[in-house]
Coordinates of C-alpha atoms in Angstrom, one line a residue:
M15 CA -42.0 -77.5 -12.2
K16 CA -39.1 -77.8 -14.7
L17 CA -36.7 -78.4 -11.9
L18 CA -39.0 -81.1 -10.5
K19 CA -39.3 -82.7 -13.9
A20 CA -35.5 -82.6 -14.4
A21 CA -34.9 -84.1 -11.0
L22 CA -37.5 -86.9 -11.7
F23 CA -35.8 -87.8 -15.0
T24 CA -32.3 -87.6 -13.4
A25 CA -33.5 -90.0 -10.7
L26 CA -35.2 -92.3 -13.2
F27 CA -32.2 -92.5 -15.6
S28 CA -29.6 -92.7 -12.9
C29 CA -31.4 -95.8 -11.5
A30 CA -31.7 -97.2 -15.0
G31 CA -27.9 -97.1 -15.4
L32 CA -28.2 -95.2 -18.7
A33 CA -26.5 -92.0 -17.9
N34 CA -23.1 -92.8 -19.4
A35 CA -23.5 -94.6 -22.6
E36 CA -20.3 -95.9 -24.0
L37 CA -19.1 -97.0 -27.4
I38 CA -19.5 -100.7 -27.2
A39 CA -17.0 -103.3 -28.6
N40 CA -19.0 -104.1 -31.7
I41 CA -18.0 -100.8 -33.2
P42 CA -15.0 -101.7 -35.4
L43 CA -12.5 -99.2 -33.9
D44 CA -10.0 -99.3 -31.1
T45 CA -11.9 -96.8 -29.0
S46 CA -9.6 -97.1 -26.0
R47 CA -7.1 -94.8 -27.6
F48 CA -9.7 -91.9 -27.5
E49 CA -10.2 -92.5 -23.8
I50 CA -6.5 -91.9 -23.0
M51 CA -5.7 -89.4 -25.8
P52 CA -4.5 -86.0 -24.6
V53 CA -7.3 -83.5 -24.8
S54 CA -5.5 -81.3 -27.3
E55 CA -5.1 -84.2 -29.8
L56 CA -8.7 -85.3 -29.1
S57 CA -10.0 -81.8 -29.7
A58 CA -8.0 -81.6 -33.0
R59 CA -9.5 -84.8 -34.2
A60 CA -13.0 -83.9 -33.2
A61 CA -12.6 -80.6 -35.0
Q62 CA -11.6 -82.5 -38.1
G63 CA -14.9 -84.4 -38.0
N64 CA -13.9 -87.7 -36.4
D65 CA -17.2 -88.8 -34.9
H66 CA -15.6 -91.0 -32.2
A67 CA -13.3 -88.2 -31.1
Q68 CA -16.3 -86.0 -30.9
F69 CA -18.0 -88.5 -28.7
Y70 CA -15.1 -88.9 -26.3
L71 CA -14.5 -85.1 -26.2
A72 CA -18.2 -84.6 -25.3
K73 CA -17.9 -87.3 -22.6
R74 CA -14.9 -85.7 -21.1
L75 CA -16.5 -82.2 -21.2
Q76 CA -19.7 -83.6 -19.6
K77 CA -17.8 -85.3 -16.7
G78 CA -14.9 -82.8 -16.4
Q79 CA -12.3 -85.5 -17.1
D80 CA -8.9 -84.0 -17.8
I81 CA -10.7 -80.8 -18.9
A82 CA -12.9 -78.2 -17.3
Q83 CA -16.5 -79.5 -17.1
N84 CA -18.6 -77.7 -19.7
T85 CA -22.0 -79.4 -20.3
S86 CA -23.0 -76.8 -23.0
K87 CA -19.9 -77.7 -25.0
A88 CA -20.6 -81.4 -24.3
V89 CA -24.0 -81.0 -25.9
E90 CA -22.4 -79.4 -28.9
W91 CA -19.9 -82.2 -29.4
Y92 CA -22.5 -85.0 -28.7
T93 CA -24.7 -83.3 -31.3
R94 CA -22.0 -83.4 -33.9
A95 CA -21.3 -87.1 -33.2
A96 CA -25.0 -87.9 -33.0
E97 CA -25.7 -86.2 -36.4
Q98 CA -23.0 -88.6 -37.8
G99 CA -25.0 -91.6 -36.5
V100 CA -23.0 -92.5 -33.3
A101 CA -25.7 -94.2 -31.3
P102 CA -24.1 -93.7 -27.9
A103 CA -23.8 -90.0 -28.6
Q104 CA -27.5 -89.9 -29.6
L105 CA -28.3 -91.7 -26.3
N106 CA -26.2 -89.4 -24.1
L107 CA -27.5 -86.3 -25.9
A108 CA -31.1 -87.5 -25.3
I109 CA -30.3 -88.1 -21.6
M110 CA -28.9 -84.6 -21.4
Y111 CA -32.1 -83.2 -22.9
L112 CA -34.1 -85.2 -20.4
R113 CA -32.1 -83.9 -17.4
G114 CA -31.7 -80.4 -18.7
E115 CA -27.9 -80.8 -18.5
G116 CA -26.3 -78.2 -20.6
V117 CA -29.6 -77.5 -22.4
Q118 CA -33.2 -76.7 -21.4
P119 CA -35.1 -79.9 -20.7
N120 CA -36.8 -80.9 -23.9
L121 CA -38.7 -84.2 -24.1
Q122 CA -39.3 -83.9 -27.9
Q123 CA -35.6 -83.6 -28.6
A124 CA -34.8 -86.4 -26.2
R125 CA -37.3 -88.7 -27.9
K126 CA -35.9 -87.8 -31.3
W127 CA -32.4 -88.8 -30.4
L128 CA -33.5 -91.9 -28.5
E129 CA -35.4 -93.1 -31.5
K130 CA -32.4 -92.5 -33.7
A131 CA -30.2 -94.6 -31.3
A132 CA -32.9 -97.3 -31.1
M133 CA -33.1 -97.4 -34.9
S134 CA -29.3 -98.1 -34.9
G135 CA -30.0 -101.1 -32.6
D136 CA -29.0 -99.6 -29.3
N137 CA -31.3 -101.3 -26.8
R138 CA -30.3 -98.8 -24.1
A139 CA -32.3 -96.2 -26.1
S140 CA -35.2 -98.6 -26.6
Y141 CA -35.2 -99.3 -22.9
T142 CA -35.2 -95.5 -22.1
L143 CA -38.1 -94.9 -24.4
A144 CA -39.9 -97.7 -22.7
L145 CA -39.3 -96.1 -19.3
L146 CA -40.6 -92.8 -20.6
D147 CA -43.8 -94.4 -22.0
E148 CA -44.3 -96.4 -18.9
K149 CA -43.9 -93.3 -16.7
Q150 CA -46.5 -91.6 -18.9
K151 CA -48.9 -94.6 -18.6
N152 CA -48.6 -95.4 -22.3
L153 CA -48.2 -99.1 -21.5
V154 CA -48.7 -100.5 -25.1
D155 CA -45.9 -98.4 -26.4
A156 CA -43.8 -99.1 -23.3
Y157 CA -44.3 -102.8 -24.0
K158 CA -43.2 -102.3 -27.6
W159 CA -40.0 -100.6 -26.6
Y160 CA -39.2 -103.2 -23.9
D161 CA -39.9 -105.9 -26.5
L162 CA -37.4 -104.2 -28.9
A163 CA -34.8 -103.8 -26.1
A164 CA -35.1 -107.5 -25.2
R165 CA -34.6 -108.9 -28.7
D166 CA -31.6 -111.1 -29.5
G167 CA -28.8 -109.3 -31.2
M168 CA -29.4 -106.1 -29.3
L169 CA -26.4 -104.3 -27.8
D170 CA -26.4 -104.8 -24.1
E171 CA -27.2 -108.1 -22.4
K172 CA -28.0 -106.5 -19.0
V173 CA -30.5 -104.2 -20.7
R174 CA -32.0 -107.2 -22.5
T175 CA -32.5 -109.0 -19.2
K176 CA -34.0 -106.0 -17.5
A177 CA -36.4 -105.5 -20.5
R178 CA -37.5 -109.1 -20.3
G179 CA -38.4 -108.6 -16.6
K180 CA -40.4 -105.4 -17.4
I181 CA -42.2 -107.2 -20.2
G182 CA -43.5 -109.7 -17.7
Q183 CA -44.6 -107.0 -15.3
L184 CA -46.4 -105.0 -18.0
A185 CA -48.1 -108.1 -19.4
L186 CA -50.0 -108.4 -16.1
N187 CA -51.6 -105.0 -16.9
L188 CA -52.3 -105.5 -20.6
S189 CA -54.9 -107.4 -22.5
S190 CA -53.9 -110.1 -24.9
S191 CA -54.9 -107.8 -27.8
D192 CA -52.8 -104.9 -26.3
I193 CA -49.8 -107.3 -26.1
A194 CA -50.4 -108.4 -29.7
S195 CA -50.6 -104.8 -30.8
A196 CA -47.4 -103.9 -29.0
R197 CA -45.6 -106.8 -30.6
T198 CA -46.8 -105.9 -34.0
K199 CA -45.7 -102.3 -33.5
A200 CA -42.3 -103.6 -32.4
D201 CA -42.0 -105.9 -35.5
T202 CA -42.9 -103.1 -37.9
W203 CA -41.1 -100.2 -36.1
F204 CA -37.8 -100.6 -38.0
Q205 CA -39.6 -101.0 -41.3
S206 CA -41.6 -97.8 -40.8
K207 CA -38.6 -95.5 -40.1

């Protein structure tokens, strides 16, 4: 059953295009240098606590880029960066928990990290939470997360566009009071955390 669940989540999130969150340009840092930095220097900076170096080291370990693939170590480094508030690390860590990649599948841990990333304004995380809630037939909460993912000022325009489409589809299955409730939940979500 766990393998089936992990395979289901892998298929779901591969299709959603959320498996490889990146640091986006609105982060005030020249992130490209971490992508090309030698692994030894990247590892040293990560060990010194640089959250962006931790993110890129985790990413390389996850994918086996210029270093032996080690998903367990990737989880460790994503966790360090995620604990420092790096939303893409929180998102990638959540996806690894959903897939059971380097860790046992754990929906509770995945939701925790997705909510933290969403709180930072990463609409990829909001969209992923919406997918989870929709899959679990929790349509009001799915609508709430899609609403948040579609808002102006959110991180990724492609995700905003996909979320708007999903809102339209869900609206066909919800009452006007359900939609109003979902929008109210979305409006107050940031304030309640």
